[in-house]
């Protein structure tokens, strides 16, 4: 096994997000993209059809939501189900992995929402202070 | 109060990340930027001087790390302390808010690191299946 292969193998066996080439960075970025986080959070509420999800994730374009869902599906967090109806309906739901990660994302986002007033005060203090050395 | 002001007030009082103009979206994005997440995670390990932090967050440029830390400091997650020594040393640490959010970020990232093998298998299955309708 070459040094490169062995490094890749180690990265695979023990993911470390601090390592520049670790696959976990890629996964983390797909999950924590602007729309990835919000789509995942919405799906923790229940299954969604595309247009309903688009209304929930206020401000996302059709194209961006579609790309986001495809990435989440490819990474195994989301399932896309085509229901046999006329016209056919497509539903998105979380996989077991998506539900597990979704719970953490939900916790983080609730914390961030609760922190908004504190963050706004911090910004005011920062912007008001004299320029530094 | 105008409709705009009243909407802004509501957004402030009850942050909702699903609302297009809610300030929480902005805060969330600063935190979950590629380097924001990693800098925050590193600082959960302890205080860091700039260059040591840059080595820990493998792959970040000086400019990007500096911007990231400034944003995290402005939002109240990180404190920058100038130590009176010759030459002066600058240390970065988490605020109480940064520690609270950092714990959630740490949990999420550990989950993502553990999920890498499952994600890689999901990607293989996705890429191997026939193109859909």
mmCIF file of C-alpha atoms in Angstrom:
data_model
loop_
_atom_site.group_PDB
_atom_site.id
_atom_site.type_symbol
_atom_site.label_atom_id
_atom_site.label_comp_id
_atom_site.label_asym_id
_atom_site.label_seq_id
_atom_site.Cartn_x
_atom_site.Cartn_y
_atom_site.Cartn_z
ATOM 1 C CA UNK A 1 0.000 0.000 0.000
ATOM 2 C CA UNK A 2 1.428 3.418 -0.935
ATOM 3 C CA UNK A 3 1.758 6.181 1.662
ATOM 4 C CA UNK A 4 -1.164 7.987 0.042
ATOM 5 C CA UNK A 5 -3.407 4.941 0.178
ATOM 6 C CA UNK A 6 -2.498 4.277 3.752
ATOM 7 C CA UNK A 7 -3.229 7.889 4.692
ATOM 8 C CA UNK A 8 -6.597 7.679 2.951
ATOM 9 C CA UNK A 9 -7.336 4.437 4.788
ATOM 10 C CA UNK A 10 -6.491 5.972 8.166
ATOM 11 C CA UNK A 11 -8.656 8.977 7.406
ATOM 12 C CA UNK A 12 -11.498 6.625 6.585
ATOM 13 C CA UNK A 13 -11.088 4.473 9.671
ATOM 14 C CA UNK A 14 -10.763 7.365 12.078
ATOM 15 C CA UNK A 15 -12.431 10.446 10.755
ATOM 16 C CA UNK A 16 -10.890 13.692 11.996
ATOM 17 C CA UNK A 17 -12.505 16.887 10.853
ATOM 18 C CA UNK A 18 -9.301 18.806 11.636
ATOM 19 C CA UNK A 19 -7.406 16.913 8.943
ATOM 20 C CA UNK A 20 -7.454 18.785 5.681
ATOM 21 C CA UNK A 21 -8.284 15.760 3.509
ATOM 22 C CA UNK A 22 -10.634 13.896 5.811
ATOM 23 C CA UNK A 23 -13.954 12.968 4.201
ATOM 24 C CA UNK A 24 -15.806 14.183 7.288
ATOM 25 C CA UNK A 25 -15.161 17.793 6.259
ATOM 26 C CA UNK A 26 -17.079 17.263 3.093
ATOM 27 C CA UNK A 27 -19.985 15.596 4.886
ATOM 28 C CA UNK A 28 -20.046 18.359 7.496
ATOM 29 C CA UNK A 29 -20.142 21.019 4.824
ATOM 30 C CA UNK A 30 -23.027 19.419 2.958
ATOM 31 C CA UNK A 31 -24.981 19.212 6.208
ATOM 32 C CA UNK A 32 -24.183 22.692 7.437
ATOM 33 C CA UNK A 33 -24.658 24.534 4.171
ATOM 34 C CA UNK A 34 -27.128 27.404 4.430
ATOM 35 C CA UNK A 35 -30.002 25.370 2.992
ATOM 36 C CA UNK A 36 -28.819 21.936 4.132
ATOM 37 C CA UNK A 37 -29.318 22.864 7.793
ATOM 38 C CA UNK A 38 -32.764 24.356 7.211
ATOM 39 C CA UNK A 39 -34.003 21.489 5.021
ATOM 40 C CA UNK A 40 -32.814 18.973 7.609
ATOM 41 C CA UNK A 41 -34.445 20.945 10.419
ATOM 42 C CA UNK A 42 -37.743 21.157 8.514
ATOM 43 C CA UNK A 43 -37.708 17.392 7.915
ATOM 44 C CA UNK A 44 -37.330 16.754 11.658
ATOM 45 C CA UNK A 45 -40.908 18.090 11.820
ATOM 46 C CA UNK A 46 -42.191 15.368 9.489
ATOM 47 C CA UNK A 47 -42.247 14.370 5.828
ATOM 48 C CA UNK A 48 -42.635 17.075 3.229
ATOM 49 C CA UNK A 49 -43.523 17.306 -0.430
ATOM 50 C CA UNK A 50 -41.186 19.490 -2.436
ATOM 51 C CA UNK A 51 -43.374 22.585 -2.672
ATOM 52 C CA UNK A 52 -44.421 22.479 0.973
ATOM 53 C CA UNK A 53 -40.782 22.169 1.984
ATOM 54 C CA UNK A 54 -39.937 25.095 -0.222
ATOM 55 C CA UNK A 55 -42.558 27.211 1.529
ATOM 56 C CA UNK A 56 -41.226 26.129 4.937
ATOM 57 C CA UNK A 57 -37.619 26.967 4.092
ATOM 58 C CA UNK A 58 -38.507 30.567 3.345
ATOM 59 C CA UNK A 59 -36.327 32.177 0.687
ATOM 60 C CA UNK A 60 -34.798 29.088 -0.946
ATOM 61 C CA UNK A 61 -35.009 28.877 -4.738
ATOM 62 C CA UNK A 62 -36.420 25.789 -6.462
ATOM 63 C CA UNK A 63 -33.005 25.040 -7.899
ATOM 64 C CA UNK A 64 -31.119 25.385 -4.602
ATOM 65 C CA UNK A 65 -33.630 23.274 -2.680
ATOM 66 C CA UNK A 66 -33.497 20.598 -5.325
ATOM 67 C CA UNK A 67 -29.668 20.517 -5.245
ATOM 68 C CA UNK A 68 -29.666 20.511 -1.445
ATOM 69 C CA UNK A 69 -32.094 17.585 -1.235
ATOM 70 C CA UNK A 70 -30.119 15.630 -3.815
ATOM 71 C CA UNK A 71 -26.917 16.099 -1.790
ATOM 72 C CA UNK A 72 -28.652 15.088 1.457
ATOM 73 C CA UNK A 73 -30.147 12.057 -0.300
ATOM 74 C CA UNK A 74 -26.784 11.024 -1.746
ATOM 75 C CA UNK A 75 -25.140 11.308 1.686
ATOM 76 C CA UNK A 76 -27.838 9.075 3.186
ATOM 77 C CA UNK A 77 -29.649 11.626 5.380
ATOM 78 C CA UNK A 78 -32.817 11.965 3.302
ATOM 79 C CA UNK A 79 -35.069 9.525 1.423
ATOM 80 C CA UNK A 80 -37.012 10.537 -1.659
ATOM 81 C CA UNK A 81 -40.175 8.487 -2.205
ATOM 82 C CA UNK A 82 -42.297 8.605 -5.351
ATOM 83 C CA UNK A 83 -45.919 7.820 -4.418
ATOM 84 C CA UNK A 84 -47.994 6.098 -7.104
ATOM 85 C CA UNK A 85 -50.776 8.594 -7.538
ATOM 86 C CA UNK A 86 -52.090 10.743 -10.377
ATOM 87 C CA UNK A 87 -50.239 13.029 -10.645
ATOM 88 C CA UNK A 88 -47.334 11.192 -8.928
ATOM 89 C CA UNK A 89 -46.317 12.733 -5.613
ATOM 90 C CA UNK A 90 -42.783 12.927 -4.341
ATOM 91 C CA UNK A 91 -42.122 12.989 -0.620
ATOM 92 C CA UNK A 92 -38.954 13.650 1.319
ATOM 93 C CA UNK A 93 -38.251 12.180 4.740
ATOM 94 C CA UNK A 94 -35.288 11.609 7.041
ATOM 95 C CA UNK A 95 -33.443 8.285 7.195
ATOM 96 C CA UNK A 96 -32.423 6.919 10.615
ATOM 97 C CA UNK A 97 -29.060 8.635 10.172
ATOM 98 C CA UNK A 98 -30.823 11.848 9.160
ATOM 99 C CA UNK A 99 -33.018 11.694 12.259
ATOM 100 C CA UNK A 100 -30.000 11.204 14.537
ATOM 101 C CA UNK A 101 -28.062 14.093 13.015
ATOM 102 C CA UNK A 102 -31.273 16.137 12.708
ATOM 103 C CA UNK A 103 -31.744 15.995 16.480
ATOM 104 C CA UNK A 104 -28.300 17.554 16.998
ATOM 105 C CA UNK A 105 -28.957 20.179 14.346
ATOM 106 C CA UNK A 106 -32.260 21.015 16.028
ATOM 107 C CA UNK A 107 -30.516 21.441 19.393
ATOM 108 C CA UNK A 108 -27.864 23.706 17.899
ATOM 109 C CA UNK A 109 -30.408 25.843 16.044
ATOM 110 C CA UNK A 110 -32.618 26.235 19.142
ATOM 111 C CA UNK A 111 -29.540 27.445 21.009
ATOM 112 C CA UNK A 112 -28.717 29.908 18.251
ATOM 113 C CA UNK A 113 -32.286 31.221 18.132
ATOM 114 C CA UNK A 114 -32.243 31.725 21.906
ATOM 115 C CA UNK A 115 -28.854 33.476 21.679
ATOM 116 C CA UNK A 116 -29.939 36.113 19.137
ATOM 117 C CA UNK A 117 -30.557 38.935 21.675
ATOM 118 C CA UNK A 118 -27.177 38.220 23.323
ATOM 119 C CA UNK A 119 -25.432 38.181 19.945
ATOM 120 C CA UNK A 120 -27.057 41.477 18.933
ATOM 121 C CA UNK A 121 -25.804 43.111 22.165
ATOM 122 C CA UNK A 122 -22.332 41.692 21.586
ATOM 123 C CA UNK A 123 -22.321 43.166 18.068
ATOM 124 C CA UNK A 124 -23.302 46.590 19.381
ATOM 125 C CA UNK A 125 -20.510 46.529 21.964
ATOM 126 C CA UNK A 126 -18.007 45.390 19.338
ATOM 127 C CA UNK A 127 -19.033 48.020 16.795
ATOM 128 C CA UNK A 128 -18.999 50.808 19.421
ATOM 129 C CA UNK A 129 -15.517 50.262 20.755
ATOM 130 C CA UNK A 130 -12.523 52.266 19.603
ATOM 131 C CA UNK A 131 -10.492 50.750 16.747
ATOM 132 C CA UNK A 132 -7.744 48.522 18.111
ATOM 133 C CA UNK A 133 -3.972 48.838 17.834
ATOM 134 C CA UNK B 1 -44.641 51.669 14.729
ATOM 135 C CA UNK B 2 -44.547 50.848 10.988
ATOM 136 C CA UNK B 3 -45.266 47.323 9.749
ATOM 137 C CA UNK B 4 -41.576 46.894 8.989
ATOM 138 C CA UNK B 5 -40.512 47.953 12.463
ATOM 139 C CA UNK B 6 -43.078 45.727 14.069
ATOM 140 C CA UNK B 7 -41.925 42.762 11.946
ATOM 141 C CA UNK B 8 -38.316 43.435 12.921
ATOM 142 C CA UNK B 9 -39.358 43.628 16.559
ATOM 143 C CA UNK B 10 -41.189 40.295 16.368
ATOM 144 C CA UNK B 11 -38.209 38.681 14.674
ATOM 145 C CA UNK B 12 -36.024 39.959 17.476
ATOM 146 C CA UNK B 13 -38.290 38.801 20.282
ATOM 147 C CA UNK B 14 -38.934 35.362 18.881
ATOM 148 C CA UNK B 15 -36.167 34.242 16.595
ATOM 149 C CA UNK B 16 -37.269 31.813 13.886
ATOM 150 C CA UNK B 17 -34.599 30.519 11.588
ATOM 151 C CA UNK B 18 -37.233 29.600 8.993
ATOM 152 C CA UNK B 19 -38.144 33.250 8.501
ATOM 153 C CA UNK B 20 -36.198 34.769 5.652
ATOM 154 C CA UNK B 21 -35.265 37.989 7.484
ATOM 155 C CA UNK B 22 -34.700 36.642 10.966
ATOM 156 C CA UNK B 23 -31.349 37.629 12.475
ATOM 157 C CA UNK B 24 -30.828 34.055 13.661
ATOM 158 C CA UNK B 25 -30.069 32.984 10.065
ATOM 159 C CA UNK B 26 -27.137 35.315 9.969
ATOM 160 C CA UNK B 27 -25.815 34.136 13.341
ATOM 161 C CA UNK B 28 -26.244 30.508 12.298
ATOM 162 C CA UNK B 29 -24.345 31.100 9.102
ATOM 163 C CA UNK B 30 -21.411 32.768 10.845
ATOM 164 C CA UNK B 31 -21.211 29.839 13.252
ATOM 165 C CA UNK B 32 -21.591 27.095 10.680
ATOM 166 C CA UNK B 33 -19.292 28.526 8.042
ATOM 167 C CA UNK B 34 -16.572 26.094 6.984
ATOM 168 C CA UNK B 35 -13.953 27.681 9.244
ATOM 169 C CA UNK B 36 -16.311 29.007 11.897
ATOM 170 C CA UNK B 37 -17.271 25.474 12.945
ATOM 171 C CA UNK B 38 -13.674 24.266 13.052
ATOM 172 C CA UNK B 39 -12.335 27.302 14.929
ATOM 173 C CA UNK B 40 -15.112 26.969 17.484
ATOM 174 C CA UNK B 41 -14.460 23.237 17.851
ATOM 175 C CA UNK B 42 -10.722 23.825 18.330
ATOM 176 C CA UNK B 43 -11.405 26.432 21.022
ATOM 177 C CA UNK B 44 -13.535 23.914 22.970
ATOM 178 C CA UNK B 45 -10.176 22.161 23.561
ATOM 179 C CA UNK B 46 -8.718 25.237 25.283
ATOM 180 C CA UNK B 47 -7.299 28.674 24.508
ATOM 181 C CA UNK B 48 -5.156 29.105 21.436
ATOM 182 C CA UNK B 49 -2.723 31.636 20.099
ATOM 183 C CA UNK B 50 -3.338 32.562 16.476
ATOM 184 C CA UNK B 51 -0.594 30.478 14.900
ATOM 185 C CA UNK B 52 -1.307 27.399 16.999
ATOM 186 C CA UNK B 53 -4.975 27.658 16.068
ATOM 187 C CA UNK B 54 -4.020 27.970 12.446
ATOM 188 C CA UNK B 55 -2.010 24.752 12.686
ATOM 189 C CA UNK B 56 -4.924 22.987 14.410
ATOM 190 C CA UNK B 57 -7.468 24.055 11.779
ATOM 191 C CA UNK B 58 -5.492 22.411 9.012
ATOM 192 C CA UNK B 59 -5.829 24.128 5.637
ATOM 193 C CA UNK B 60 -7.157 27.526 6.706
ATOM 194 C CA UNK B 61 -5.376 30.599 5.358
ATOM 195 C CA UNK B 62 -4.149 33.347 7.684
ATOM 196 C CA UNK B 63 -6.648 35.745 6.158
ATOM 197 C CA UNK B 64 -9.639 33.399 6.466
ATOM 198 C CA UNK B 65 -8.841 32.460 10.066
ATOM 199 C CA UNK B 66 -8.432 36.097 10.986
ATOM 200 C CA UNK B 67 -11.802 37.001 9.392
ATOM 201 C CA UNK B 68 -13.480 34.008 11.012
ATOM 202 C CA UNK B 69 -12.187 34.907 14.489
ATOM 203 C CA UNK B 70 -13.235 38.511 14.058
ATOM 204 C CA UNK B 71 -16.775 37.441 13.147
ATOM 205 C CA UNK B 72 -16.957 35.022 16.090
ATOM 206 C CA UNK B 73 -15.632 37.739 18.399
ATOM 207 C CA UNK B 74 -18.139 40.301 17.114
ATOM 208 C CA UNK B 75 -21.001 37.826 17.633
ATOM 209 C CA UNK B 76 -19.881 37.237 21.224
ATOM 210 C CA UNK B 77 -18.646 33.631 20.943
ATOM 211 C CA UNK B 78 -14.919 34.299 21.180
ATOM 212 C CA UNK B 79 -12.742 36.605 23.299
ATOM 213 C CA UNK B 80 -9.459 38.013 22.047
ATOM 214 C CA UNK B 81 -6.975 38.832 24.804
ATOM 215 C CA UNK B 82 -3.735 40.726 24.301
ATOM 216 C CA UNK B 83 -1.192 39.555 26.910
ATOM 217 C CA UNK B 84 1.343 42.151 28.043
ATOM 218 C CA UNK B 85 4.560 40.408 27.118
ATOM 219 C CA UNK B 86 7.452 41.107 24.792
ATOM 220 C CA UNK B 87 6.530 40.471 22.037
ATOM 221 C CA UNK B 88 2.825 40.874 22.937
ATOM 222 C CA UNK B 89 0.849 37.626 22.693
ATOM 223 C CA UNK B 90 -2.724 37.362 21.526
ATOM 224 C CA UNK B 91 -4.897 34.550 22.799
ATOM 225 C CA UNK B 92 -8.325 33.419 21.709
ATOM 226 C CA UNK B 93 -10.799 31.718 24.024
ATOM 227 C CA UNK B 94 -14.517 30.957 24.143
ATOM 228 C CA UNK B 95 -16.996 33.149 26.024
ATOM 229 C CA UNK B 96 -19.721 31.457 28.113
ATOM 230 C CA UNK B 97 -22.007 31.649 25.082
ATOM 231 C CA UNK B 98 -19.250 30.211 22.887
ATOM 232 C CA UNK B 99 -18.759 27.322 25.304
ATOM 233 C CA UNK B 100 -22.482 26.536 25.328
ATOM 234 C CA UNK B 101 -22.794 26.583 21.543
ATOM 235 C CA UNK B 102 -19.386 24.895 21.214
ATOM 236 C CA UNK B 103 -20.667 21.882 23.151
ATOM 237 C CA UNK B 104 -23.498 21.430 20.620
ATOM 238 C CA UNK B 105 -21.123 21.891 17.710
ATOM 239 C CA UNK B 106 -18.806 19.292 19.228
ATOM 240 C CA UNK B 107 -21.688 16.816 19.547
ATOM 241 C CA UNK B 108 -22.757 17.364 15.951
ATOM 242 C CA UNK B 109 -19.233 17.010 14.599
ATOM 243 C CA UNK B 110 -18.586 13.813 16.579
ATOM 244 C CA UNK B 111 -21.763 12.394 15.072
ATOM 245 C CA UNK B 112 -20.673 13.397 11.592
ATOM 246 C CA UNK B 113 -17.215 11.882 12.079
ATOM 247 C CA UNK B 114 -18.782 8.619 13.271
ATOM 248 C CA UNK B 115 -21.180 8.643 10.303
ATOM 249 C CA UNK B 116 -18.492 8.922 7.616
ATOM 250 C CA UNK B 117 -18.390 5.187 6.747
ATOM 251 C CA UNK B 118 -22.211 5.084 6.510
ATOM 252 C CA UNK B 119 -22.231 8.214 4.339
ATOM 253 C CA UNK B 120 -19.585 6.746 2.031
ATOM 254 C CA UNK B 121 -21.694 3.582 1.557
ATOM 255 C CA UNK B 122 -24.791 5.691 0.902
ATOM 256 C CA UNK B 123 -22.891 7.639 -1.766
ATOM 257 C CA UNK B 124 -21.778 4.423 -3.469
ATOM 258 C CA UNK B 125 -25.338 3.114 -3.562
ATOM 259 C CA UNK B 126 -26.621 6.442 -4.889
ATOM 260 C CA UNK B 127 -23.991 6.706 -7.603
ATOM 261 C CA UNK B 128 -24.491 3.076 -8.685
ATOM 262 C CA UNK B 129 -28.219 3.179 -9.211
ATOM 263 C CA UNK B 130 -29.823 3.681 -12.594
ATOM 264 C CA UNK B 131 -30.707 7.275 -13.526
ATOM 265 C CA UNK B 132 -34.230 8.094 -12.369
ATOM 266 C CA UNK B 133 -37.304 9.012 -14.378
#
